mmCIF file of C-alpha atoms in Angstrom:
data_model
loop_
_atom_site.group_PDB
_atom_site.id
_atom_site.type_symbol
_atom_site.label_atom_id
_atom_site.label_comp_id
_atom_site.label_asym_id
_atom_site.label_seq_id
_atom_site.Cartn_x
_atom_site.Cartn_y
_atom_site.Cartn_z
ATOM 1 C CA UNK A 1 78.677 87.363 207.887
ATOM 2 C CA UNK A 2 77.218 90.706 206.908
ATOM 3 C CA UNK A 3 73.708 90.943 205.480
ATOM 4 C CA UNK A 4 73.606 93.080 202.320
ATOM 5 C CA UNK A 5 70.732 94.256 200.184
ATOM 6 C CA UNK A 6 70.692 95.824 196.782
ATOM 7 C CA UNK A 7 68.311 98.685 196.110
ATOM 8 C CA UNK A 8 67.358 100.008 192.722
ATOM 9 C CA UNK A 9 66.384 103.654 192.577
ATOM 10 C CA UNK A 10 63.792 104.395 189.927
ATOM 11 C CA UNK A 11 63.989 107.783 188.227
ATOM 12 C CA UNK A 12 61.228 110.303 188.763
ATOM 13 C CA UNK A 13 58.416 109.891 186.182
ATOM 14 C CA UNK A 14 59.258 113.093 184.309
ATOM 15 C CA UNK A 15 62.871 111.975 183.870
ATOM 16 C CA UNK A 16 62.300 108.330 183.000
ATOM 17 C CA UNK A 17 63.218 108.873 179.325
ATOM 18 C CA UNK A 18 65.978 111.388 179.995
ATOM 19 C CA UNK A 19 68.219 110.007 182.718
ATOM 20 C CA UNK A 20 70.565 107.447 181.228
ATOM 21 C CA UNK A 21 73.894 106.744 182.827
ATOM 22 C CA UNK A 22 75.496 105.188 179.793
ATOM 23 C CA UNK A 23 79.149 106.066 179.273
ATOM 24 C CA UNK A 24 79.138 104.225 175.942
ATOM 25 C CA UNK A 25 76.265 106.282 174.524
ATOM 26 C CA UNK A 26 76.682 106.344 170.764
ATOM 27 C CA UNK A 27 75.604 109.090 168.460
ATOM 28 C CA UNK A 28 73.799 108.680 165.203
ATOM 29 C CA UNK A 29 74.281 110.571 161.996
ATOM 30 C CA UNK A 30 71.877 111.315 159.196
ATOM 31 C CA UNK A 31 73.324 109.393 156.226
ATOM 32 C CA UNK A 32 71.787 111.693 153.620
ATOM 33 C CA UNK A 33 73.207 114.751 155.362
ATOM 34 C CA UNK A 34 76.611 113.089 155.686
ATOM 35 C CA UNK A 35 76.556 112.350 151.972
ATOM 36 C CA UNK A 36 75.739 115.985 151.175
ATOM 37 C CA UNK A 37 78.519 117.210 153.447
ATOM 38 C CA UNK A 38 81.282 114.899 152.335
ATOM 39 C CA UNK A 39 80.441 114.179 148.698
ATOM 40 C CA UNK A 40 83.363 115.220 146.541
ATOM 41 C CA UNK A 41 85.493 116.609 149.367
ATOM 42 C CA UNK A 42 89.180 115.871 149.516
ATOM 43 C CA UNK A 43 90.715 114.480 152.686
ATOM 44 C CA UNK A 44 92.025 117.946 153.645
ATOM 45 C CA UNK A 45 88.623 119.547 153.126
ATOM 46 C CA UNK A 46 86.997 116.768 155.151
ATOM 47 C CA UNK A 47 89.456 117.350 157.994
ATOM 48 C CA UNK A 48 88.677 121.073 157.919
ATOM 49 C CA UNK A 49 84.928 120.440 157.951
ATOM 50 C CA UNK A 50 85.138 118.024 160.879
ATOM 51 C CA UNK A 51 87.457 120.389 162.774
ATOM 52 C CA UNK A 52 84.987 123.230 162.219
ATOM 53 C CA UNK A 53 82.040 121.132 163.419
ATOM 54 C CA UNK A 54 83.978 119.975 166.462
ATOM 55 C CA UNK A 55 85.043 123.496 167.362
ATOM 56 C CA UNK A 56 81.505 124.889 167.030
ATOM 57 C CA UNK A 57 80.037 122.169 169.226
ATOM 58 C CA UNK A 58 82.865 122.376 171.787
ATOM 59 C CA UNK A 59 82.449 126.139 172.167
ATOM 60 C CA UNK A 60 78.686 125.817 172.598
ATOM 61 C CA UNK A 61 79.043 122.983 175.090
ATOM 62 C CA UNK A 62 81.623 124.962 177.107
ATOM 63 C CA UNK A 63 79.075 127.785 177.368
ATOM 64 C CA UNK A 64 76.383 125.309 178.424
ATOM 65 C CA UNK A 65 78.639 123.781 181.055
ATOM 66 C CA UNK A 66 79.535 127.224 182.435
ATOM 67 C CA UNK A 67 75.870 128.306 182.612
ATOM 68 C CA UNK A 68 74.940 125.008 184.248
ATOM 69 C CA UNK A 69 77.773 125.290 186.769
ATOM 70 C CA UNK A 70 76.664 128.841 187.662
ATOM 71 C CA UNK A 71 73.026 127.642 187.955
ATOM 72 C CA UNK A 72 72.070 130.114 185.245
ATOM 73 C CA UNK A 73 69.431 127.847 183.735
ATOM 74 C CA UNK A 74 67.529 130.622 181.949
ATOM 75 C CA UNK A 75 70.140 130.817 179.161
ATOM 76 C CA UNK A 76 70.279 127.060 178.564
ATOM 77 C CA UNK A 77 67.296 126.828 176.164
ATOM 78 C CA UNK A 78 68.849 129.360 173.754
ATOM 79 C CA UNK A 79 72.179 127.530 173.840
ATOM 80 C CA UNK A 80 70.364 124.222 173.409
ATOM 81 C CA UNK A 81 68.676 125.502 170.254
ATOM 82 C CA UNK A 82 72.081 126.590 168.920
ATOM 83 C CA UNK A 83 73.519 123.132 169.608
ATOM 84 C CA UNK A 84 70.507 121.437 168.000
ATOM 85 C CA UNK A 85 70.785 123.626 164.877
ATOM 86 C CA UNK A 86 74.532 123.054 164.604
ATOM 87 C CA UNK A 87 74.103 119.322 165.112
ATOM 88 C CA UNK A 88 71.365 119.209 162.464
ATOM 89 C CA UNK A 89 73.604 121.083 160.019
ATOM 90 C CA UNK A 90 76.273 118.402 160.397
ATOM 91 C CA UNK A 91 73.809 115.501 160.500
ATOM 92 C CA UNK A 92 74.453 114.639 164.166
ATOM 93 C CA UNK A 93 70.917 113.570 165.020
ATOM 94 C CA UNK A 94 71.521 112.221 168.531
ATOM 95 C CA UNK A 95 73.229 115.420 169.685
ATOM 96 C CA UNK A 96 70.253 117.429 168.466
ATOM 97 C CA UNK A 97 67.818 115.165 170.314
ATOM 98 C CA UNK A 98 69.774 115.370 173.570
ATOM 99 C CA UNK A 99 70.016 119.164 173.202
ATOM 100 C CA UNK A 100 66.215 119.265 172.981
ATOM 101 C CA UNK A 101 66.013 117.066 176.102
ATOM 102 C CA UNK A 102 68.261 119.587 177.857
ATOM 103 C CA UNK A 103 65.947 122.424 176.834
ATOM 104 C CA UNK A 104 62.962 120.560 178.280
ATOM 105 C CA UNK A 105 64.769 119.888 181.574
ATOM 106 C CA UNK A 106 65.844 123.529 181.879
ATOM 107 C CA UNK A 107 62.306 124.741 181.229
ATOM 108 C CA UNK A 108 60.755 122.377 183.768
ATOM 109 C CA UNK A 109 63.389 123.317 186.375
ATOM 110 C CA UNK A 110 64.450 119.716 186.975
ATOM 111 C CA UNK A 111 68.053 120.011 188.212
ATOM 112 C CA UNK A 112 68.687 116.266 188.587
ATOM 113 C CA UNK A 113 67.577 115.431 185.064
ATOM 114 C CA UNK A 114 69.361 118.515 183.746
ATOM 115 C CA UNK A 115 72.663 117.380 185.263
ATOM 116 C CA UNK A 116 72.302 113.954 183.655
ATOM 117 C CA UNK A 117 71.372 115.392 180.270
ATOM 118 C CA UNK A 118 74.230 117.912 180.298
ATOM 119 C CA UNK A 119 76.653 115.074 181.084
ATOM 120 C CA UNK A 120 75.178 112.981 178.275
ATOM 121 C CA UNK A 121 75.384 115.913 175.863
ATOM 122 C CA UNK A 122 79.033 116.387 176.797
ATOM 123 C CA UNK A 123 79.828 112.749 176.035
ATOM 124 C CA UNK A 124 78.163 112.997 172.645
ATOM 125 C CA UNK A 125 79.807 116.309 171.754
ATOM 126 C CA UNK A 126 83.234 114.951 172.634
ATOM 127 C CA UNK A 127 82.618 111.947 170.383
ATOM 128 C CA UNK A 128 81.263 114.012 167.455
ATOM 129 C CA UNK A 129 84.482 113.789 165.387
ATOM 130 C CA UNK A 130 84.366 110.005 165.622
ATOM 131 C CA UNK A 131 80.764 109.950 164.429
ATOM 132 C CA UNK A 132 81.503 112.328 161.559
ATOM 133 C CA UNK A 133 84.468 110.254 160.385
ATOM 134 C CA UNK A 134 82.338 107.120 160.608
ATOM 135 C CA UNK A 135 79.637 108.805 158.507
ATOM 136 C CA UNK A 136 82.222 109.883 155.938
ATOM 137 C CA UNK A 137 83.718 106.400 155.733
ATOM 138 C CA UNK A 138 80.266 104.839 155.336
ATOM 139 C CA UNK A 139 79.672 106.647 152.031
#
């Protein structure tokens, strides 16, 4: 019989609140912002608004992913601020918070935490339409 041990690796102190390997990470929306966005819109206008938000965030995240892949970390804070502003405009609070985490990781030159945060940001950006529809339906 083989002797096995389980080891738990603790994250570095500066990344303790950033590194989360959670594939079911859910986003949050600002209900007051969602109300302002969707109040009085027809279904077609709502679809257009959500498509626009999704496209903006997808384009920004593609640029982030390319800069991260090329190890061009100096441009990530500017892109992170763009993502945070776009997310705030659409009431996607969690995306904005994770974008700010990405900015902090890029500025502190922490490549391990940065990789985790970029992955987390990608998951949230790809689920943004779901969160926007949920916010609209919650009105």
